[in-house]
PDB file of C-alpha atoms in Angstrom:
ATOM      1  CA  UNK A 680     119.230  64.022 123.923  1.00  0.00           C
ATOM      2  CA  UNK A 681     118.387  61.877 121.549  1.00  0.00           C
ATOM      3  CA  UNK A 682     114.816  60.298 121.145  1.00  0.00           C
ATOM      4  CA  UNK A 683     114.390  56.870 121.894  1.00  0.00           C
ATOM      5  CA  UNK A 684     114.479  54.332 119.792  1.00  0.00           C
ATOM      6  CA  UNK A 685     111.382  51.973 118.393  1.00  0.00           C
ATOM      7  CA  UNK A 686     111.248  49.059 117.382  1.00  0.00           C
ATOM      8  CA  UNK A 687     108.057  48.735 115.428  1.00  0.00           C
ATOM      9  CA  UNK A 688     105.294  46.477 115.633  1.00  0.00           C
ATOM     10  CA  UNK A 689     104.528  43.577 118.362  1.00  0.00           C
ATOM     11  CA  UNK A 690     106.389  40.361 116.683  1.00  0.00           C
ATOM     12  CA  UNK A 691     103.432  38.141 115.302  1.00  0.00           C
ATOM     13  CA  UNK A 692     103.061  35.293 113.000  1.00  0.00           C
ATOM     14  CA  UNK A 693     103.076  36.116 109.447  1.00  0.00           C
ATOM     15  CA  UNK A 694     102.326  33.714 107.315  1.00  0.00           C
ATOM     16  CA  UNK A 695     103.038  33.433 103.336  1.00  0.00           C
ATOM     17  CA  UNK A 696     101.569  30.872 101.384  1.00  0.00           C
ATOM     18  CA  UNK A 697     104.293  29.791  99.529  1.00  0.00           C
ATOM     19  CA  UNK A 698     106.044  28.222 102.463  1.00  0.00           C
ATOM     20  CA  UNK A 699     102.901  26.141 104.017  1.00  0.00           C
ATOM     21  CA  UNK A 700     102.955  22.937 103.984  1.00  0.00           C
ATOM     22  CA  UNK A 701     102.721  20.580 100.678  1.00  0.00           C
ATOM     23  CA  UNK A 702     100.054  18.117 100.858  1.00  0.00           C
ATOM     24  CA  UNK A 703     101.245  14.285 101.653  1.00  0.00           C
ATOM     25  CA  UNK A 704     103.098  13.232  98.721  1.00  0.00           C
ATOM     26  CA  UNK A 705     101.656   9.947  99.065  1.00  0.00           C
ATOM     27  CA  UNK A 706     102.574   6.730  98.404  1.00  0.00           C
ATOM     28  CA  UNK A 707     104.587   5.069  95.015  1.00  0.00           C
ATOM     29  CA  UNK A 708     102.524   1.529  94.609  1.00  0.00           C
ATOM     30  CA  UNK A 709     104.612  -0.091  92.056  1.00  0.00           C
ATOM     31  CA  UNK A 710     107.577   0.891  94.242  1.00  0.00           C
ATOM     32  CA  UNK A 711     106.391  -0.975  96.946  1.00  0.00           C
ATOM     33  CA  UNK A 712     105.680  -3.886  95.628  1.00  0.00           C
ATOM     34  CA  UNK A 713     108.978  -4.421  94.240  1.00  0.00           C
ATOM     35  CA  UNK A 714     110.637  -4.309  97.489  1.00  0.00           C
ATOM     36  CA  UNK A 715     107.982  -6.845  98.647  1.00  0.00           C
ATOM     37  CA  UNK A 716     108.948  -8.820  95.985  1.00  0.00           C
ATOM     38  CA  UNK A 717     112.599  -8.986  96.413  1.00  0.00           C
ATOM     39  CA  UNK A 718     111.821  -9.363 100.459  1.00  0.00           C
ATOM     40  CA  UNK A 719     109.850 -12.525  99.543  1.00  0.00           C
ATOM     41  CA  UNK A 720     112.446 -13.690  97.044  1.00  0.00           C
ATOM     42  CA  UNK A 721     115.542 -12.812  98.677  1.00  0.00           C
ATOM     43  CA  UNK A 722     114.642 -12.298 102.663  1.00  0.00           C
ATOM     44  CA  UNK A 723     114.817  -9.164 105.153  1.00  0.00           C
ATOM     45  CA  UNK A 724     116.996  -6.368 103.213  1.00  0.00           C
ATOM     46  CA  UNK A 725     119.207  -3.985 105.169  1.00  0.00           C
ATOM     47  CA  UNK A 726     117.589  -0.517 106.135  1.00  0.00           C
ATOM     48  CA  UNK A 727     120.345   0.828 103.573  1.00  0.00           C
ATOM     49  CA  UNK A 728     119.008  -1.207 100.767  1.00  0.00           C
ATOM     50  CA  UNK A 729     115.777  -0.647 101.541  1.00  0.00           C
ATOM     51  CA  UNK A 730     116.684   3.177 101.395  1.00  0.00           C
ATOM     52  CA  UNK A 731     118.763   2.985  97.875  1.00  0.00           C
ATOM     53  CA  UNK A 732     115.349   1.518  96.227  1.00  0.00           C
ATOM     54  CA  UNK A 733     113.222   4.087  98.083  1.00  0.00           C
ATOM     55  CA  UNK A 734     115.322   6.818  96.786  1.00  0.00           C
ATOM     56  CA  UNK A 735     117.297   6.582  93.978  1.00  0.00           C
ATOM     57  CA  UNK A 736     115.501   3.244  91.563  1.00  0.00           C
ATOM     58  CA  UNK A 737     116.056   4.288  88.493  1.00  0.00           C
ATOM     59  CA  UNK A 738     112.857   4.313  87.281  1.00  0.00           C
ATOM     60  CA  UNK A 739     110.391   5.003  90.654  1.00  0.00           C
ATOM     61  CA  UNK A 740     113.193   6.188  93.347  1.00  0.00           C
ATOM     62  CA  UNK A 741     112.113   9.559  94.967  1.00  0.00           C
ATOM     63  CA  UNK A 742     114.862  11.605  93.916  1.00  0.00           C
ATOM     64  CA  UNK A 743     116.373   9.663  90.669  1.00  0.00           C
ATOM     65  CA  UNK A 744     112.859  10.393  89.018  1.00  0.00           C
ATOM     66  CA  UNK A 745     113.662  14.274  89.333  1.00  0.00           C
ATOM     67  CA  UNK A 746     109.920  15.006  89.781  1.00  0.00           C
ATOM     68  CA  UNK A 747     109.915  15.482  93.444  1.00  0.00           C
ATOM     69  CA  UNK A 748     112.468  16.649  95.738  1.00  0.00           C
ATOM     70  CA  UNK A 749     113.163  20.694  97.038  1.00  0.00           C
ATOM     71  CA  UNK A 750     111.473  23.378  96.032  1.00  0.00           C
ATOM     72  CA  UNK A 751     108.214  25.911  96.925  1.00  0.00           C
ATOM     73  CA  UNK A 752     106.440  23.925  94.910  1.00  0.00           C
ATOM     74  CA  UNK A 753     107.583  20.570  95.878  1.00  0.00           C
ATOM     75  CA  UNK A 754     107.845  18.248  99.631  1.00  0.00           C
ATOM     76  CA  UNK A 755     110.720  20.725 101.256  1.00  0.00           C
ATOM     77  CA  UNK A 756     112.572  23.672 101.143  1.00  0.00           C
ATOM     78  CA  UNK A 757     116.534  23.599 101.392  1.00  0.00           C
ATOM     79  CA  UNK A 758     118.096  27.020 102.201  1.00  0.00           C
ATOM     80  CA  UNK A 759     118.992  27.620  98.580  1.00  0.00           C
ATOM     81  CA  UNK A 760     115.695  26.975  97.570  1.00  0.00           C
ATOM     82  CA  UNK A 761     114.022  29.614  99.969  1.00  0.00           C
ATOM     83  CA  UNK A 762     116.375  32.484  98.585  1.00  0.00           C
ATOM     84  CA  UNK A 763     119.358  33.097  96.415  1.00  0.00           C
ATOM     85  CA  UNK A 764     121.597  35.292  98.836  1.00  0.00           C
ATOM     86  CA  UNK A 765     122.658  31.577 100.367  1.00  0.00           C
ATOM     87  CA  UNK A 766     124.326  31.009  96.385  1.00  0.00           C
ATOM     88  CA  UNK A 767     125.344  34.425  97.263  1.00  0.00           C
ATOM     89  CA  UNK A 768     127.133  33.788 100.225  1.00  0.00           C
ATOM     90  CA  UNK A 769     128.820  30.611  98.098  1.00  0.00           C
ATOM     91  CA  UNK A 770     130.220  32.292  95.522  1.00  0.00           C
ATOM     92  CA  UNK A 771     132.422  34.597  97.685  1.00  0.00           C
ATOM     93  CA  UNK A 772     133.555  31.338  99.582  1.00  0.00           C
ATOM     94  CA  UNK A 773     134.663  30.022  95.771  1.00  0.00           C
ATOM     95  CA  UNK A 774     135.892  32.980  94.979  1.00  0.00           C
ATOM     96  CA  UNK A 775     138.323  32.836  97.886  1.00  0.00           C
ATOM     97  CA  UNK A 776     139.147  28.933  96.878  1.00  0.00           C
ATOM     98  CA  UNK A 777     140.133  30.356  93.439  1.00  0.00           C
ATOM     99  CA  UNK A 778     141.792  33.157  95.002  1.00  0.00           C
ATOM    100  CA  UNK A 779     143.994  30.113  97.290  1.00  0.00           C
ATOM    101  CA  UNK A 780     144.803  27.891  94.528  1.00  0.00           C
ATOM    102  CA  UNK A 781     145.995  30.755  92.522  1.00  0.00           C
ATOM    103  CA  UNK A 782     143.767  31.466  90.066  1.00  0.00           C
ATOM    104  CA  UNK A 783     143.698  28.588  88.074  1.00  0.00           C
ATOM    105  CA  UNK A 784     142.562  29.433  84.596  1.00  0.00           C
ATOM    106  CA  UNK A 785     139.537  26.527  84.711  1.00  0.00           C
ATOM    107  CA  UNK A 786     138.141  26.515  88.014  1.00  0.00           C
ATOM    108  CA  UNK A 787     135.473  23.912  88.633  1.00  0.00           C
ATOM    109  CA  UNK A 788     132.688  23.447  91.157  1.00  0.00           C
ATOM    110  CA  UNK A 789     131.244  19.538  91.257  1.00  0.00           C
ATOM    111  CA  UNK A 790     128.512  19.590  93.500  1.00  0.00           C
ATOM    112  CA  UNK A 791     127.137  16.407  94.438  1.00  0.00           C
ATOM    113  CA  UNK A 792     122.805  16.172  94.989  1.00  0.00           C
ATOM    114  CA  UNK A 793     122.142  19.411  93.018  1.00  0.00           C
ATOM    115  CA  UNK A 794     118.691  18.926  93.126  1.00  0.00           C
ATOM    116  CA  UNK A 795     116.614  21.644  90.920  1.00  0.00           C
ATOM    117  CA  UNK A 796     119.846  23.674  90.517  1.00  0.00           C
ATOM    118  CA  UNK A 797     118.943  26.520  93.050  1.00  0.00           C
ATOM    119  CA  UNK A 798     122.644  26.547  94.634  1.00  0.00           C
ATOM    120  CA  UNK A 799     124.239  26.733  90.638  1.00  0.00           C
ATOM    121  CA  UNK A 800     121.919  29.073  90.369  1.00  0.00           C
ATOM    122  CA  UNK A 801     122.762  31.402  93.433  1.00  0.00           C
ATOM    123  CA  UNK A 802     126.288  31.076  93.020  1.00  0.00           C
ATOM    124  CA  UNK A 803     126.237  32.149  89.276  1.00  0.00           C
ATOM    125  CA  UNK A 804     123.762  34.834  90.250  1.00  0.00           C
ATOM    126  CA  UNK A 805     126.079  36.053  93.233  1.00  0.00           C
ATOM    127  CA  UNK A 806     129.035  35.866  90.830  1.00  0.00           C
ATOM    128  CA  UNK A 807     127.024  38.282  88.177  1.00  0.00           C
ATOM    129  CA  UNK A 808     125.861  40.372  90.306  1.00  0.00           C
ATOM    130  CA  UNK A 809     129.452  40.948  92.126  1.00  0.00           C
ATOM    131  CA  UNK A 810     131.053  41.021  88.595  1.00  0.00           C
ATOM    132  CA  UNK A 811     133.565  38.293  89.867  1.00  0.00           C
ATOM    133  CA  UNK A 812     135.920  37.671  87.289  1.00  0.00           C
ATOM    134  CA  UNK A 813     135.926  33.606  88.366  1.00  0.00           C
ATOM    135  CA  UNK A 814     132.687  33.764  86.357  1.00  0.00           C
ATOM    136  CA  UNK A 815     134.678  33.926  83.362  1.00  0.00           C
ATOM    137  CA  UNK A 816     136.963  31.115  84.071  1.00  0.00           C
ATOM    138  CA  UNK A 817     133.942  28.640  86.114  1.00  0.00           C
ATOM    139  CA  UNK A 818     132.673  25.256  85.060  1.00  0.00           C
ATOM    140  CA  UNK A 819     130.004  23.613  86.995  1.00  0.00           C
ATOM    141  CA  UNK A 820     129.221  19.961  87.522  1.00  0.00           C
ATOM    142  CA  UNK A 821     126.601  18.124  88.749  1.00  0.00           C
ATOM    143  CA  UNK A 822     126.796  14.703  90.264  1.00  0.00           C
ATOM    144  CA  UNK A 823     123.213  13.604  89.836  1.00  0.00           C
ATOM    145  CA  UNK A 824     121.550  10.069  89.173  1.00  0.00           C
ATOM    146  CA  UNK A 825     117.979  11.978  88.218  1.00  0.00           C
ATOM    147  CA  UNK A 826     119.130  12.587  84.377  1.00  0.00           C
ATOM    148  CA  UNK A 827     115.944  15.526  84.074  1.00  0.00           C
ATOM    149  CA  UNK A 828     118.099  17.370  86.622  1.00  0.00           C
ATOM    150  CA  UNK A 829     121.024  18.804  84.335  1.00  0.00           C
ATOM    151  CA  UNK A 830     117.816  20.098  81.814  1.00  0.00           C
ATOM    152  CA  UNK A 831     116.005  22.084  85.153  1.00  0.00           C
ATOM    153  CA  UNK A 832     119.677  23.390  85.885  1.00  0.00           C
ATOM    154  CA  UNK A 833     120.492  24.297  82.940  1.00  0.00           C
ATOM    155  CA  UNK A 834     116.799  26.246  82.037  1.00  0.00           C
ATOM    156  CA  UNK A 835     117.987  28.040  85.350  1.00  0.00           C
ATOM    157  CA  UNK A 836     121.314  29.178  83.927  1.00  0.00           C
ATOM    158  CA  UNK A 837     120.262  29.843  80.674  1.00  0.00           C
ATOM    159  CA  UNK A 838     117.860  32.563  82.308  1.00  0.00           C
ATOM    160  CA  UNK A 839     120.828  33.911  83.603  1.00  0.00           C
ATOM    161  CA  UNK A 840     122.820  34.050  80.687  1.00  0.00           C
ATOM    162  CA  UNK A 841     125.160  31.484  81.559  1.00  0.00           C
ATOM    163  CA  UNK A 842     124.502  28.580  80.551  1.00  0.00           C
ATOM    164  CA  UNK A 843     127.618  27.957  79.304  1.00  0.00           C
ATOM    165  CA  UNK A 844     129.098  27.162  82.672  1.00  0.00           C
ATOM    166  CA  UNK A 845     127.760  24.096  82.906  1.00  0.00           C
ATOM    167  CA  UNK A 846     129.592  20.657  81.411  1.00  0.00           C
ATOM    168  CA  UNK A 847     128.884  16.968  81.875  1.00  0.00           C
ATOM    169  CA  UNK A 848     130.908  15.620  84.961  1.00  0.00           C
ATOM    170  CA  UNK A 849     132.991  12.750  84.244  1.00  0.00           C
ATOM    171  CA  UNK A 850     133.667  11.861  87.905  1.00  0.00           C
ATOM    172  CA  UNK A 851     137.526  12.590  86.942  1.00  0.00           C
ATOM    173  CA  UNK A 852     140.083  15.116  89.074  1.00  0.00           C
ATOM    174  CA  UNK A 853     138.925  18.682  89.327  1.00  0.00           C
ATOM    175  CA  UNK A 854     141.050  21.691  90.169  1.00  0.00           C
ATOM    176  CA  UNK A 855     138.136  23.833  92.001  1.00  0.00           C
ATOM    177  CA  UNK A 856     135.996  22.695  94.576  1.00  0.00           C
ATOM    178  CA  UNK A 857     133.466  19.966  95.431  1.00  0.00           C
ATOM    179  CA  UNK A 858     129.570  21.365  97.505  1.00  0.00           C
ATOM    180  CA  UNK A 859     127.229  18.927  99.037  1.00  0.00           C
ATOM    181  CA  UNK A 860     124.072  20.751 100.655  1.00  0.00           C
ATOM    182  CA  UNK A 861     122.474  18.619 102.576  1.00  0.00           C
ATOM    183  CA  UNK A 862     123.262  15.718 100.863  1.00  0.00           C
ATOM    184  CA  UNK A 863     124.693  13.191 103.378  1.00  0.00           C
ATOM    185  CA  UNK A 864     121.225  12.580 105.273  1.00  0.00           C
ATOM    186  CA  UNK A 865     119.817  11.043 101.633  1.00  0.00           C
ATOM    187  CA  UNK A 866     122.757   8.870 101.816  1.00  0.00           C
ATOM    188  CA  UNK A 867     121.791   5.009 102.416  1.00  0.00           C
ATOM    189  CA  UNK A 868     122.186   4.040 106.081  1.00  0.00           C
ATOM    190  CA  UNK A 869     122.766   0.734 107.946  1.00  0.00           C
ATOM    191  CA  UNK A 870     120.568   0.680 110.912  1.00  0.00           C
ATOM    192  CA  UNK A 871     121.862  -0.954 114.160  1.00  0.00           C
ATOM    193  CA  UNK A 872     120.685  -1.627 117.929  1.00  0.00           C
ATOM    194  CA  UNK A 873     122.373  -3.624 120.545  1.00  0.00           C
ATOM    195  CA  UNK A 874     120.837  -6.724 122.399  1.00  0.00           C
ATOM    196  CA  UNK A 875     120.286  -7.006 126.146  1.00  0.00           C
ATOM    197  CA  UNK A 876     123.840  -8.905 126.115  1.00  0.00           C
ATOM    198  CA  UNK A 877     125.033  -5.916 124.048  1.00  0.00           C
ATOM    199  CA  UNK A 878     125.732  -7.952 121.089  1.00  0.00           C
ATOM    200  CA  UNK A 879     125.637  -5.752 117.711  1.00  0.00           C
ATOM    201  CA  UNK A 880     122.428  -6.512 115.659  1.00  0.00           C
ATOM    202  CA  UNK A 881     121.354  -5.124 112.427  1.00  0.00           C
ATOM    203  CA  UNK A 882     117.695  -3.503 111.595  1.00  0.00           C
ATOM    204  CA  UNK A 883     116.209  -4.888 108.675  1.00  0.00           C
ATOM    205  CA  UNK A 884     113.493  -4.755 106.402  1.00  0.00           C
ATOM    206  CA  UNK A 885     110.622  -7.448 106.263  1.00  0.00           C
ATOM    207  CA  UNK A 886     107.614  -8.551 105.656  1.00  0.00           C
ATOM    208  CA  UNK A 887     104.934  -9.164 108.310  1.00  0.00           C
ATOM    209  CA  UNK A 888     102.188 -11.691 108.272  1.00  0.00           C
ATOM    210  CA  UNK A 889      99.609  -9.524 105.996  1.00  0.00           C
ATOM    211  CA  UNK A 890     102.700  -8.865 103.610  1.00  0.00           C
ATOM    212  CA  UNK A 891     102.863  -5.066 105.583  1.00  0.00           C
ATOM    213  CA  UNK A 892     106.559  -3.488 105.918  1.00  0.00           C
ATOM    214  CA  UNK A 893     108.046  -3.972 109.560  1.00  0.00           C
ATOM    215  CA  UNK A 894     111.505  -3.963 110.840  1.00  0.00           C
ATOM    216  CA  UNK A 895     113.404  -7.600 112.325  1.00  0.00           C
ATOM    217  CA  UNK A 896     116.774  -7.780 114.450  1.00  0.00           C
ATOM    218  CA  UNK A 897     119.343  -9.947 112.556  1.00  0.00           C
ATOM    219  CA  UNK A 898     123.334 -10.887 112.701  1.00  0.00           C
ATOM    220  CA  UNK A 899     124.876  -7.531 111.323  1.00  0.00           C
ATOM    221  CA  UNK A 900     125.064  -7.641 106.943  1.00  0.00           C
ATOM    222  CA  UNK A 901     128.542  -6.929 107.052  1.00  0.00           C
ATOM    223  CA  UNK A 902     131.565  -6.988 109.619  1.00  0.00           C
ATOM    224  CA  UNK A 903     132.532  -3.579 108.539  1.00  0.00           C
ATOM    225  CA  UNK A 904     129.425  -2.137 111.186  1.00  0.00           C
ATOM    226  CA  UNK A 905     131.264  -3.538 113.953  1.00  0.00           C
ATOM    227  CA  UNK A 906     134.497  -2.237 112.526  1.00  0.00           C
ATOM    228  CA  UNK A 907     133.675   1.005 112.449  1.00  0.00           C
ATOM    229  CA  UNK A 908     131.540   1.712 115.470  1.00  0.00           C
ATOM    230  CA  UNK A 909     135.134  -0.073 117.371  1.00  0.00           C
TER     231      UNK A 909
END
């Protein structure tokens, strides 16, 4: 006898304005002319070359500068970026770690690419608002070449009255655990083809006859390609 159930509304599209598109982030002129200029010096550079000076220069790289990156406000949105109950979700998988290992008295967290600090910052959250007593005993490390990224993580901490957690990372042993969220895709990558004879050849990098970026076949920049796709 009971009544049936509803399920509310027709599904539509609902659209909020904090997750529509960013414009076109555009282009980094000085940037590009120094990979010209080490193409014209130097020859065709690997793909993965090309990607380490795209990415992570020091000075101009998309990520090392720290201004661009994840973020509502920014090019893209990584799950812990869009809301904290993925840091959430974390924390009880550390908390089981520390649980495993035996509660170690220091238990650290390294996480490689933190970006803005939004998974730090959900875990630590998550941990609070559990009252998990690993927050007590955690230390969290960043492995980050953008040096403006420890400052936004630890602005994001300090709001949640831990700041404390966080310590420089000296690339040493850790007893804890180690997080990469999507991390290995802004890793620098060889790119390869095969000719017609199905001979291994290598994508690289050049310059074109106005001086425009294209991409050449050449003999493969290292023998460890073949190596490892054997």
């Amino acid at each position: 006898g009971a009544p049936p159930m509803t399920l509310g509304p027709e599904p539509g599209l609902r659209r909020v304005p904090d997750l529509e598109p960013r414009p076109d982030p555009g282009h980094e002129p000085a940037l590009i002319d120094m990979i010209r200029a080490e193409i014209t010096s130097a020859g065709p550079m690997t793909f993965a070359r090309f990607m380490e000076l795209a990415l992570y220069h020091a000075e101009l790289g998309y990520y090392a500068t720290g201004r661009r990156g994840p973020g509502r406000a920014s090019d893209f949105l990584t799950a812990p970026e869009s809301h904290p109950i993925f840091g959430w979700a974390i924390a009880r998988q550390l908390e089981e770690v520390w649980e495993r290992l035996g509660r170690p008295p220091r238990f650290v967290v390294r996480e490689q690419g933190a970006g803005s600090g939004a998974l730090a910052a959900g875990i630590v959250e998550g941990l609070v608002r559990s009252g998990s007593q690993l927050l007590g005993v955690l230390r969290y490390r960043i492995a980050e070449r953008a040096p403006d990224r420890e400052r936004q993580l630890r602005e994001r901490l300090e709001a949640l009255g831990a700041a404390d957690v966080l310590e420089p990372d000296d690339g040493g042993p850790i007893e804890g655990a180690v997080l990469g969220n999507e991390v290995l895709d802004a890793l620098p990558v060889h790119r390869v083809t095969a000719s017609e004879d199905g001979a291994l050849r290598e994508l690289h990098v050049a310059l074109d006859g106005q001086g425009i970026l294209t991409t050449v076949e050449a003999e493969p920049s290292t023998p460890a390609l073949g190596a490892r796709l054997d």
